[in-house]
mmCIF file of C-alpha atoms and ligand atoms in Angstrom:
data_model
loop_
_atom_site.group_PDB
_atom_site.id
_atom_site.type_symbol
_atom_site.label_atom_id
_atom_site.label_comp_id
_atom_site.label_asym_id
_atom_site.label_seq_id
_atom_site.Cartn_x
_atom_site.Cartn_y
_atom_site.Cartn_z
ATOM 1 C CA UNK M 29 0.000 0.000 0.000
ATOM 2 C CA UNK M 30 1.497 3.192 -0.845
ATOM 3 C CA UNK M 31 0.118 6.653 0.735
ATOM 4 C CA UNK M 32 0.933 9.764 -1.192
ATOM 5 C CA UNK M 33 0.461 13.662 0.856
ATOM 6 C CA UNK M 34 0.543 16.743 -0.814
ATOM 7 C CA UNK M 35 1.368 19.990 1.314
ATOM 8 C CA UNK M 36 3.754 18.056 3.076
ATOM 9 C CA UNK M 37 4.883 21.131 4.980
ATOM 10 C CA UNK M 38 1.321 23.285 6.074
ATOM 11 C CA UNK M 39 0.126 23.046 9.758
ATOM 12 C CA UNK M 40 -1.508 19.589 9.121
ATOM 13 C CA UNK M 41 0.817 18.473 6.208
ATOM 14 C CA UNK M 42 3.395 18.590 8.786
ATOM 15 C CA UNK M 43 1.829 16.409 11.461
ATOM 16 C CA UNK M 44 0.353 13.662 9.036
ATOM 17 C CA UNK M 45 4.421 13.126 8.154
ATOM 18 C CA UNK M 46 4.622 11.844 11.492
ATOM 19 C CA UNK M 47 0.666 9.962 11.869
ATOM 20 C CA UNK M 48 0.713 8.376 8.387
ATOM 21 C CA UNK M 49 4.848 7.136 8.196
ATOM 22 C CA UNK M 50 3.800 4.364 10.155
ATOM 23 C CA UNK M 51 0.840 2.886 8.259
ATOM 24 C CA UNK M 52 2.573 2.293 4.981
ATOM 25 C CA UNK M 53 5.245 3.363 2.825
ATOM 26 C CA UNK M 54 4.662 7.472 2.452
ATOM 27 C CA UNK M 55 5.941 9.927 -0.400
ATOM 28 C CA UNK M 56 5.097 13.579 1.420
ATOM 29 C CA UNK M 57 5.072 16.316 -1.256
ATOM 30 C CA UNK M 58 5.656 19.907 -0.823
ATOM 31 C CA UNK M 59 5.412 22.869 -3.063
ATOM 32 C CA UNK M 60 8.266 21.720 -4.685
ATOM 33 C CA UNK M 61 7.740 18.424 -5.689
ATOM 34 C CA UNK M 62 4.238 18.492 -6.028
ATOM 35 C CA UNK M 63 2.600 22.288 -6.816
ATOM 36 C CA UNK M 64 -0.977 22.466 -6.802
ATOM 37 C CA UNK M 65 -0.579 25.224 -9.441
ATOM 38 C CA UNK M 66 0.981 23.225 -12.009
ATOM 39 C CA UNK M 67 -1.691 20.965 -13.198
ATOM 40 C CA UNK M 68 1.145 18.533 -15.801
ATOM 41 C CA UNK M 69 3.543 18.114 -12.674
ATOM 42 C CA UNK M 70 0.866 17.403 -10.280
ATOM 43 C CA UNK M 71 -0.704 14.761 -12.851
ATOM 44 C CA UNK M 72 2.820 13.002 -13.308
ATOM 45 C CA UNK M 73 3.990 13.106 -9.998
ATOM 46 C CA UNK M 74 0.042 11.468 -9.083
ATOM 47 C CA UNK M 75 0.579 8.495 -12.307
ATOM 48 C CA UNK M 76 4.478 7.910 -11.375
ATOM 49 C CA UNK M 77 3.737 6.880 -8.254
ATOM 50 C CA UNK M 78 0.319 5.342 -8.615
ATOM 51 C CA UNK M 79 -0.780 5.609 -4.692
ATOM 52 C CA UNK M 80 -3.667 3.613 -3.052
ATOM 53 C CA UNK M 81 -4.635 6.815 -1.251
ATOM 54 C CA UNK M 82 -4.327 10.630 -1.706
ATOM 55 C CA UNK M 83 -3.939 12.417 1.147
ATOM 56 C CA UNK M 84 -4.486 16.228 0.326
ATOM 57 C CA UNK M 85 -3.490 18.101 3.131
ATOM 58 C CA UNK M 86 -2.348 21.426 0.403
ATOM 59 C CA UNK M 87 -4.568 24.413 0.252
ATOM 60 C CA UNK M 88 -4.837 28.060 -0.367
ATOM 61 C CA UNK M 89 -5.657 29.443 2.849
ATOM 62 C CA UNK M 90 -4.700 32.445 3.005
ATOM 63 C CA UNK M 91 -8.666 33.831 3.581
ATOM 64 C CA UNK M 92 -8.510 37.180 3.585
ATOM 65 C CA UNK M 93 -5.747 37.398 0.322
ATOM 66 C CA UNK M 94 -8.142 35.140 -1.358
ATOM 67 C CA UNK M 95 -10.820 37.755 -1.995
ATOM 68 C CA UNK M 96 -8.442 39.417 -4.487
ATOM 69 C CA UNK M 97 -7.052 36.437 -6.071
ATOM 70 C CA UNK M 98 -9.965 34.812 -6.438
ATOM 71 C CA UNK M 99 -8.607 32.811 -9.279
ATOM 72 C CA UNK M 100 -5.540 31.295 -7.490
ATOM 73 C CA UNK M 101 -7.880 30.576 -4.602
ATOM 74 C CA UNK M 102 -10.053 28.115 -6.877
ATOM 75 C CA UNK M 103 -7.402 27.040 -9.504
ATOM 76 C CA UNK M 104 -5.045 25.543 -6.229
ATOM 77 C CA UNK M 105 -8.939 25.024 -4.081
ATOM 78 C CA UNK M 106 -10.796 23.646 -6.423
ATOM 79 C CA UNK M 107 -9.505 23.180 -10.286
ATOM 80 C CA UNK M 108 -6.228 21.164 -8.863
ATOM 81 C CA UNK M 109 -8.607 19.002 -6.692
ATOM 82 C CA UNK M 110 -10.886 18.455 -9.075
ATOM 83 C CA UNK M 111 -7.529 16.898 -11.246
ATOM 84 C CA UNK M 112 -6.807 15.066 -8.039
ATOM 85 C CA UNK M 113 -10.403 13.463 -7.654
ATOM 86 C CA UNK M 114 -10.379 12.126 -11.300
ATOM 87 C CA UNK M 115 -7.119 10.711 -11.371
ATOM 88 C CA UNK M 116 -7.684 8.820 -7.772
ATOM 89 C CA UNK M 117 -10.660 7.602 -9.067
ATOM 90 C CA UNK M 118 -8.822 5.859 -11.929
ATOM 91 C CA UNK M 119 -6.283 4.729 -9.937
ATOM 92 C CA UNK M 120 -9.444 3.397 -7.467
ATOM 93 C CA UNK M 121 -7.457 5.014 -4.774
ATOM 94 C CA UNK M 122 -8.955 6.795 -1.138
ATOM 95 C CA UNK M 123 -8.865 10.589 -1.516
ATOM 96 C CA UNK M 124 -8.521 11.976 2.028
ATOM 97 C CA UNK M 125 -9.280 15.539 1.545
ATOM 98 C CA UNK M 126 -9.611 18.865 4.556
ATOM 99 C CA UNK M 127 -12.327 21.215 3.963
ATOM 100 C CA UNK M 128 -13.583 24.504 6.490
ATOM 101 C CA UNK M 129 -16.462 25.720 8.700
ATOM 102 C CA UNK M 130 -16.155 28.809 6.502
ATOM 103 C CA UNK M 131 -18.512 26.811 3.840
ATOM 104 C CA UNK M 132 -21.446 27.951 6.109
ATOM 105 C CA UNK M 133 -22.846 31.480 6.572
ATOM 106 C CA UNK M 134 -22.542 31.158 10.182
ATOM 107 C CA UNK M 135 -26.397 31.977 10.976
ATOM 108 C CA UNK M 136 -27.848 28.467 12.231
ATOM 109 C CA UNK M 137 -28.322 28.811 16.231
ATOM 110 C CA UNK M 138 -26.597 25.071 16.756
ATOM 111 C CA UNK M 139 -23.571 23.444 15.773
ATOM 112 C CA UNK M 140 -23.627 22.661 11.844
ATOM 113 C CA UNK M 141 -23.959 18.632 10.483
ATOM 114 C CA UNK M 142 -22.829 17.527 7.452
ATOM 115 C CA UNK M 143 -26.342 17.606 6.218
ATOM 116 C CA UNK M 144 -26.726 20.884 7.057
ATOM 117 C CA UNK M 145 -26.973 23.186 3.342
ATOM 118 C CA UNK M 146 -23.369 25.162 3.023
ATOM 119 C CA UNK M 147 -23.400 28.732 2.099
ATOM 120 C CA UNK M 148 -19.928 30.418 1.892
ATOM 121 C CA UNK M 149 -19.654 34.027 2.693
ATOM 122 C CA UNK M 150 -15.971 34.605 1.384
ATOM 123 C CA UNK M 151 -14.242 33.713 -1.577
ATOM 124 C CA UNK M 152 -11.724 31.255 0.500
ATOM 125 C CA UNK M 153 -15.344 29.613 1.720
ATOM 126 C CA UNK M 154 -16.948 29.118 -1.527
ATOM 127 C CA UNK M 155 -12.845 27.625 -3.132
ATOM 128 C CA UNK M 156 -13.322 25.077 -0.532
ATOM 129 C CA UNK M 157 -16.845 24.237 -1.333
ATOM 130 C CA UNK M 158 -16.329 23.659 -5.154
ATOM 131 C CA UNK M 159 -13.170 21.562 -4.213
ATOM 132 C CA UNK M 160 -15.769 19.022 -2.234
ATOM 133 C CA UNK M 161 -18.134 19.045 -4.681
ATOM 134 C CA UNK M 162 -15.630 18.104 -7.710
ATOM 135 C CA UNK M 163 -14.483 15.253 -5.039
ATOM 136 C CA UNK M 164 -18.043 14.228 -4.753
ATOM 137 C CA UNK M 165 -18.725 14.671 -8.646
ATOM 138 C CA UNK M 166 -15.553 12.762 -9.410
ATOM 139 C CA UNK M 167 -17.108 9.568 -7.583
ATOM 140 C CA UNK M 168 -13.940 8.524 -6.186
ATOM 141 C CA UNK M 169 -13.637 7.129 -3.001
ATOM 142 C CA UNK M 170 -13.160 9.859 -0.323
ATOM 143 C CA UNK M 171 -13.108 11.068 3.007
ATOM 144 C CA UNK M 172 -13.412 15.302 3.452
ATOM 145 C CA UNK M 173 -12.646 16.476 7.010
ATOM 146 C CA UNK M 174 -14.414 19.305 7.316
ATOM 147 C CA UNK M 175 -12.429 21.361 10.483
ATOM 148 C CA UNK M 176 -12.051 24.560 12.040
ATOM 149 C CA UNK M 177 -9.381 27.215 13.637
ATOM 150 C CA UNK M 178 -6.264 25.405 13.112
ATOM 151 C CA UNK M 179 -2.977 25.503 15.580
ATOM 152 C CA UNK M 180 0.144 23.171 15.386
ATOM 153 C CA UNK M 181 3.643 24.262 17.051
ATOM 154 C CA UNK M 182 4.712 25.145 13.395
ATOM 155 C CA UNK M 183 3.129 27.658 10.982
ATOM 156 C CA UNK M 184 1.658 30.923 11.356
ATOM 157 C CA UNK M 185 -1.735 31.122 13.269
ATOM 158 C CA UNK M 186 -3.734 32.782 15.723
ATOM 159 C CA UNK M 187 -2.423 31.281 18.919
ATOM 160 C CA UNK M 188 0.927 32.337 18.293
ATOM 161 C CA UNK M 189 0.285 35.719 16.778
ATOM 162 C CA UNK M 190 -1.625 36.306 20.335
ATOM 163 C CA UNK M 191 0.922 34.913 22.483
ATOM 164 C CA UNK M 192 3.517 37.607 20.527
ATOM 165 C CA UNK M 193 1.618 40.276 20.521
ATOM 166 C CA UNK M 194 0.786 39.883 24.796
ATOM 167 C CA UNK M 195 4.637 39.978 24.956
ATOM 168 C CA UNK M 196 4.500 43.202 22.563
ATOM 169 C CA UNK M 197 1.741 45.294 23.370
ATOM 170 C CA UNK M 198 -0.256 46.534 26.798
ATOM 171 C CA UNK M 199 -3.358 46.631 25.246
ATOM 172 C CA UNK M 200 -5.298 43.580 22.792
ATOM 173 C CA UNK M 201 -8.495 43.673 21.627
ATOM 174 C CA UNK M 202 -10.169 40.523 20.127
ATOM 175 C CA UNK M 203 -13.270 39.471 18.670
ATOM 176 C CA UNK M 204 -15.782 37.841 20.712
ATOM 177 C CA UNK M 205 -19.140 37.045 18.934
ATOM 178 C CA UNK M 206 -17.411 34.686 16.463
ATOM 179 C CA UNK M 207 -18.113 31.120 17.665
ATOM 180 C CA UNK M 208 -16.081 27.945 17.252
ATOM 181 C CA UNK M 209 -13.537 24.973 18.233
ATOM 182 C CA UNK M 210 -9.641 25.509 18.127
ATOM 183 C CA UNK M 211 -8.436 22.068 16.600
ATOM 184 C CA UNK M 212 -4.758 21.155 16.671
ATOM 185 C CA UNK M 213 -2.888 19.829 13.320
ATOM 186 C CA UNK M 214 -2.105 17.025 15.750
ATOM 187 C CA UNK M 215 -5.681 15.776 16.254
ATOM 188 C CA UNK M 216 -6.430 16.327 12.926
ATOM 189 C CA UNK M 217 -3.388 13.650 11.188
ATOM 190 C CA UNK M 218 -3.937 11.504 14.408
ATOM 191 C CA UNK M 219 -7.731 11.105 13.171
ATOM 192 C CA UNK M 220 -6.936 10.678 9.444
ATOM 193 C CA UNK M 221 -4.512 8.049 10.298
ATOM 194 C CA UNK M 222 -6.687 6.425 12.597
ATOM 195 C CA UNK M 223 -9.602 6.469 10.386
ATOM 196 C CA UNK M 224 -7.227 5.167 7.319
ATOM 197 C CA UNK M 225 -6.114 1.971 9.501
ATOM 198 C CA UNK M 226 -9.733 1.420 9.869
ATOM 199 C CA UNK M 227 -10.690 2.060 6.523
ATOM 200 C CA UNK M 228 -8.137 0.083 5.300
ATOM 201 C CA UNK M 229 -8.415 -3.046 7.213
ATOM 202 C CA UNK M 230 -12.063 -3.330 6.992
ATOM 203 C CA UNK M 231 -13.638 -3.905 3.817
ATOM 204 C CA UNK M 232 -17.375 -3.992 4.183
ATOM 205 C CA UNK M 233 -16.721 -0.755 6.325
ATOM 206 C CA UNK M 234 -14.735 0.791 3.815
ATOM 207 C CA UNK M 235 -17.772 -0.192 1.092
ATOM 208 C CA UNK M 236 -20.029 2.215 2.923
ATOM 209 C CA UNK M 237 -17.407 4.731 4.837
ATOM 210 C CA UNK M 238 -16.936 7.407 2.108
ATOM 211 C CA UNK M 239 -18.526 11.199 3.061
ATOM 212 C CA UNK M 240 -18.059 14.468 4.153
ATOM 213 C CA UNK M 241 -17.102 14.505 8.030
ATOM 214 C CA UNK M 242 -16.921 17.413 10.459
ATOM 215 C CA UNK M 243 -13.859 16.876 12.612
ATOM 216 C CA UNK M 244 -12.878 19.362 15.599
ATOM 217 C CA UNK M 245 -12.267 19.024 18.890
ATOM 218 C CA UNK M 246 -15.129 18.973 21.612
ATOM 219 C CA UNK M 247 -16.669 21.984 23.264
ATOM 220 C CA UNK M 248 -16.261 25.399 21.866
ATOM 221 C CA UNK M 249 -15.120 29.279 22.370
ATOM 222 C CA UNK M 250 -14.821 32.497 20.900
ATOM 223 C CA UNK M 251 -11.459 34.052 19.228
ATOM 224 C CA UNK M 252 -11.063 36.073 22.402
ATOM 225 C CA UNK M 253 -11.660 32.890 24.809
ATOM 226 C CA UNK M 254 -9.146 31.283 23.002
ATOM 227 C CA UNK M 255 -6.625 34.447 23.258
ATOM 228 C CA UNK M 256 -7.975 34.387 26.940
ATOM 229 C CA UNK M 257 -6.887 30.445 27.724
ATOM 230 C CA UNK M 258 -3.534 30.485 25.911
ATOM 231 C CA UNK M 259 -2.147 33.195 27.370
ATOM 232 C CA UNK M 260 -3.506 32.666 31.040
ATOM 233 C CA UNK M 261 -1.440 28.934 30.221
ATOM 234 C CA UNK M 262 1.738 30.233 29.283
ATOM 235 C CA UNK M 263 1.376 32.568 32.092
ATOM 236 C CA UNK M 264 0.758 30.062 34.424
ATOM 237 C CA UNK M 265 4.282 28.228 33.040
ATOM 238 C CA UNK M 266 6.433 31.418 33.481
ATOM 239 C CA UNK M 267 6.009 33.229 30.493
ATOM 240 C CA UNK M 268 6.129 37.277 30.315
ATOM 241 C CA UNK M 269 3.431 39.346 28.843
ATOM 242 C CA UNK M 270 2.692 43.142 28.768
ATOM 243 C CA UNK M 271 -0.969 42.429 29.069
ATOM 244 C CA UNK M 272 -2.438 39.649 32.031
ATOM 245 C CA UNK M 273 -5.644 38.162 29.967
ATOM 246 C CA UNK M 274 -8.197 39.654 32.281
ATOM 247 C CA UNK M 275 -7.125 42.966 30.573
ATOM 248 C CA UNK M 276 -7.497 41.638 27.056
ATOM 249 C CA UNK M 277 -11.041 43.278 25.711
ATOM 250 C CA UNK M 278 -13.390 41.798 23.866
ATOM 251 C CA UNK M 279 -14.686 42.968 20.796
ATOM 252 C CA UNK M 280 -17.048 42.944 18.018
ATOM 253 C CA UNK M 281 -16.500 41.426 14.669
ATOM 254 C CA UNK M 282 -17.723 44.894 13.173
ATOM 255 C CA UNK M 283 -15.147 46.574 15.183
ATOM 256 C CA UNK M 284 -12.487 44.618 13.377
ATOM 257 C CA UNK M 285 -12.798 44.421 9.717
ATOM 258 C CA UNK M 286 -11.549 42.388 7.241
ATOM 259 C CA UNK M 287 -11.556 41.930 3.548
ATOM 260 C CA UNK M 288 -13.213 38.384 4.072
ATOM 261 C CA UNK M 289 -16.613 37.935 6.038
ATOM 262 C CA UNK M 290 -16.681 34.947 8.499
ATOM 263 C CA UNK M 291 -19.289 32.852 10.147
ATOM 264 C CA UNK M 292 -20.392 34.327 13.308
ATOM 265 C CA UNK M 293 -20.981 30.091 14.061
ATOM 266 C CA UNK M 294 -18.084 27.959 13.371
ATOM 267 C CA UNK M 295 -19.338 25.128 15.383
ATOM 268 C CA UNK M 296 -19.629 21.822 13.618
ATOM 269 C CA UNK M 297 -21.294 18.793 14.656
ATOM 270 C CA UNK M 298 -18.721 15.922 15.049
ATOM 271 C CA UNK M 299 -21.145 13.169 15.664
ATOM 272 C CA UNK M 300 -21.335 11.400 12.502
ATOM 273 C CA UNK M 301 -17.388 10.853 12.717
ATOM 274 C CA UNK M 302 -17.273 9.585 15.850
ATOM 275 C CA UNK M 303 -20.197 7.552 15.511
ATOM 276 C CA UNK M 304 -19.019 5.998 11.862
ATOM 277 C CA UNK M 305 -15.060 5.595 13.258
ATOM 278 C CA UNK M 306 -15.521 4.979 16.948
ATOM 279 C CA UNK M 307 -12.801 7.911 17.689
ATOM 280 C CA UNK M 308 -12.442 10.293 20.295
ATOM 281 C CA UNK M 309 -12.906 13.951 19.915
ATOM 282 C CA UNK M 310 -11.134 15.426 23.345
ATOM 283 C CA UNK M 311 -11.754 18.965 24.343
ATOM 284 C CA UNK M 312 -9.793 21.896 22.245
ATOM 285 C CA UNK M 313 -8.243 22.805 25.457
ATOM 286 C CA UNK M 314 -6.281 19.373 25.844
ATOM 287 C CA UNK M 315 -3.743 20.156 22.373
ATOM 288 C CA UNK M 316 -3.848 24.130 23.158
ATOM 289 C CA UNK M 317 -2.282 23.180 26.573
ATOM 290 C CA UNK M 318 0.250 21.205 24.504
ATOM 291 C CA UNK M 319 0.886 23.533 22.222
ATOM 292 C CA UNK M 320 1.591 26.507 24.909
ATOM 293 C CA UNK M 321 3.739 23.803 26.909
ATOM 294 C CA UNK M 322 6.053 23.720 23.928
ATOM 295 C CA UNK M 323 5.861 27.378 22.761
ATOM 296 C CA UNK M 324 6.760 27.815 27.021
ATOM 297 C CA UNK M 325 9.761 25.654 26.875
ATOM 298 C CA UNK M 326 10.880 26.021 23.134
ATOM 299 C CA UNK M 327 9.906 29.267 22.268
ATOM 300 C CA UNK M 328 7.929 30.699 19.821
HETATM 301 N N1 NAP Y 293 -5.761 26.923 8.929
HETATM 302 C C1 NAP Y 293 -7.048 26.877 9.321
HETATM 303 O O1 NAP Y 293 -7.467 27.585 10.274
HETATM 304 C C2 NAP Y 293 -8.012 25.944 8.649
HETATM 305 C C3 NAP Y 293 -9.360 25.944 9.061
HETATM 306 C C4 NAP Y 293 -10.251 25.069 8.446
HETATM 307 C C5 NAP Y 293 -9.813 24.224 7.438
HETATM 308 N N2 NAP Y 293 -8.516 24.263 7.040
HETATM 309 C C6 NAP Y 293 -8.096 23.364 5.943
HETATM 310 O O2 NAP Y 293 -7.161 22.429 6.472
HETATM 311 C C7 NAP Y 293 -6.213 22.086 5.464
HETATM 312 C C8 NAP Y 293 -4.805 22.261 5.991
HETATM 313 O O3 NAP Y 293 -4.620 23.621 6.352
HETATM 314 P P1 NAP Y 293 -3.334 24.153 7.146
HETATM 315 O O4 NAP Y 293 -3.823 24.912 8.318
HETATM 316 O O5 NAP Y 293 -2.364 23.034 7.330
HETATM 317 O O6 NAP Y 293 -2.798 25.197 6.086
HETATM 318 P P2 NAP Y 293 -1.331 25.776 5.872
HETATM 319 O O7 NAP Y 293 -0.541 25.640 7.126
HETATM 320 O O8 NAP Y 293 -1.510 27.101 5.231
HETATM 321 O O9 NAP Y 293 -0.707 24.760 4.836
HETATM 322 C C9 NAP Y 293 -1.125 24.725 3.503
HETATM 323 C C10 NAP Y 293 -0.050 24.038 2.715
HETATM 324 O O10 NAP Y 293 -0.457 24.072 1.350
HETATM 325 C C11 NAP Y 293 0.668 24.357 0.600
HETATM 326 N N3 NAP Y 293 0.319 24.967 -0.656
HETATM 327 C C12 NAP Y 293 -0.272 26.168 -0.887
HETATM 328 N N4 NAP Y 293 -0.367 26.387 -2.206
HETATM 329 C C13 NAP Y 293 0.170 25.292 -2.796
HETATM 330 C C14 NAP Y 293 0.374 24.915 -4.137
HETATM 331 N N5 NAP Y 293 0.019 25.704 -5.152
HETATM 332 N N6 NAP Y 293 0.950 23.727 -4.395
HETATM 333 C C15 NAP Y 293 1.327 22.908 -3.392
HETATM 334 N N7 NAP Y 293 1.190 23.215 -2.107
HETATM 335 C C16 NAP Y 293 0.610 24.390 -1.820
HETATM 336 C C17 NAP Y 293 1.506 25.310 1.431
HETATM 337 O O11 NAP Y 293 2.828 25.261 0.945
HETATM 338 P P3 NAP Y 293 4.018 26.187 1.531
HETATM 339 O O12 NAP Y 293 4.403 25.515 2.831
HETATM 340 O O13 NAP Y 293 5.069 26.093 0.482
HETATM 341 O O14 NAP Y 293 3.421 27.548 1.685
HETATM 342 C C18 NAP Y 293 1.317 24.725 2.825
HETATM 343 O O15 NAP Y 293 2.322 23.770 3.084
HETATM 344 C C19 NAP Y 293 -6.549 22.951 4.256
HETATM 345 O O16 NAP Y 293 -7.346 22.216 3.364
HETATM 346 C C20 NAP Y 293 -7.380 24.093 4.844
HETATM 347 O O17 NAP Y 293 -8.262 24.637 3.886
HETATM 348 C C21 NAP Y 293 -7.596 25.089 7.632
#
């Protein structure tokens, strides 16, 4: 069996190095070797070395860039995964494939299900969307993890911008009335890999296993709750900040605007996953501890 990943180096591309190496012999792509952009390399490199499953960790994600290059967004989003859909399903391979809570509009009062009717409000949102329904269209077989507000120990995101910028600045505001579930890069690959050893040593499961599933952590918070907890944590391990987090104020979404709308809910329903896969879905505070641990002790 022979596992090929694309983005080899992104927030989750970098953890599923470590979660799929040992399942079965791996070929991780980066940019480099494998660029979503460049539809003849990405076909070769996909026929040369003819894997039993895709795992498509690349993306443009860059969601606030990606209302003025709309057409990168869905020629890397959507075009290259639509190439990457057809060609598994001629090589009858698994398609593992990441998708966002930023396909909904963010208005239902509860936490979104997979059967719940998507309705992007940014241009990174509706990329996404057309690159799971080319999957679908494709009929290839395919898992899309649908997840939210990633964090890993390497990359850029929003737990380590907030940790710098407590160390920088006496005064941080951050919006509160957006909704959702910080999920680690870790839980993320350690779910794919545990849903591929399942998939793949189970047949009649596999028959019927193929879908769209929403994969986060358990409970839930808002961008400034989440500012809130990680810096209280690497407080608590000896960390210096200009700001302590009871002074950090909350604001509106209006009061901070970007080029790209979000979804005032980001919360998706993960039952369906761990109903189909028997996996646990801890709560988004157990891998944000980790994560401040190591910023605490490494440095950011
Ligand atoms: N980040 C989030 O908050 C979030 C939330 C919900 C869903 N997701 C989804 O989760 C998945 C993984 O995201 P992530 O957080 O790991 O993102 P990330 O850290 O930005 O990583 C994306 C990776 O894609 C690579 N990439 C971008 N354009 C490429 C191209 N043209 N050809 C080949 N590789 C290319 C990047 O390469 P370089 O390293 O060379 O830049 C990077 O390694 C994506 O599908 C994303 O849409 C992310």
């Amino acid at each position: 069996m022979k596992i090929l990943l694309l983005g080899a180096n992104g927030q989750v591309g970098w953890e599923l190095q470590r979660s799929l190496a040992p399942l079965s012999l791996l070929k991780a792509c980066d940019r480099q070797s494998a660029n979503l952009e460049d539809f003849d390399q990405l076909q070769t490199t996909l026929r040369e070395f003819s894997p039993d499953i895709i795992v498509n960790a690349a993306a443009y994600t860059a969601v606030d860039n990606a209302e003025s290059e709309a057409q990168r967004a869905h020629r890397i989003n959507a075009e290259a995964v639509s190439l990457i859909a057809d060609q598994a399903k001629r090589l009858n391979a698994w398609l593992i494939h990441y998708s966002t809570d930023y396909v909904f509009d963010g208005s239902k009062s509860e936490a979104y299900t997979e059967a719940d009717q998507p309705n992007p409000l940014s241009v990174y949102g509706t990329s996404k969307l057309r690159g799971e329904e080319a999957i679908v269209k494709s009929g290839c077989k395919h898992l899309i993890f649908r997840t939210s507000w990633v964090f890993a120990h390497r990359g850029a995101n929003f737990a380590k911008t907030m940790l710098r910028l407590a160390r920088e600045r006496d005064q941080l505001k951050v919006v509160s009335d957006q909704i959702g579930a910080p999920t680690s890069a870790e839980l993320i690959a350690d779910i794919t890999s545990l849903c591929l050893y399942r998939l793949t040593h189970d047949n009649a499961f596999a028959e019927q296993a193929a879908g769209i599933y929403h994969l986060t952590p358990s409970g839930e918070t808002s961008w400034h709750g989440f500012a809130k907890y990680v810096i209280s944590e690497a407080q608590a391990l000896g960390m210096a900040f200009q700001i302590t987090p009871e002074y950090i104020e909350p604001i509106a979404t209006k009061e901070y605007p970007l080029p790209a709308k979000r979804p005032a809910n980001s919360r998706l329903d993960t039952k369906k996953l761990s109903d189909a896969f028997g996996v646990y879905l801890p709560p988004w505070q157990t891998h944000a501890k980790r994560l401040v641990t190591q910023l605490a002790t490494q440095g950011i």
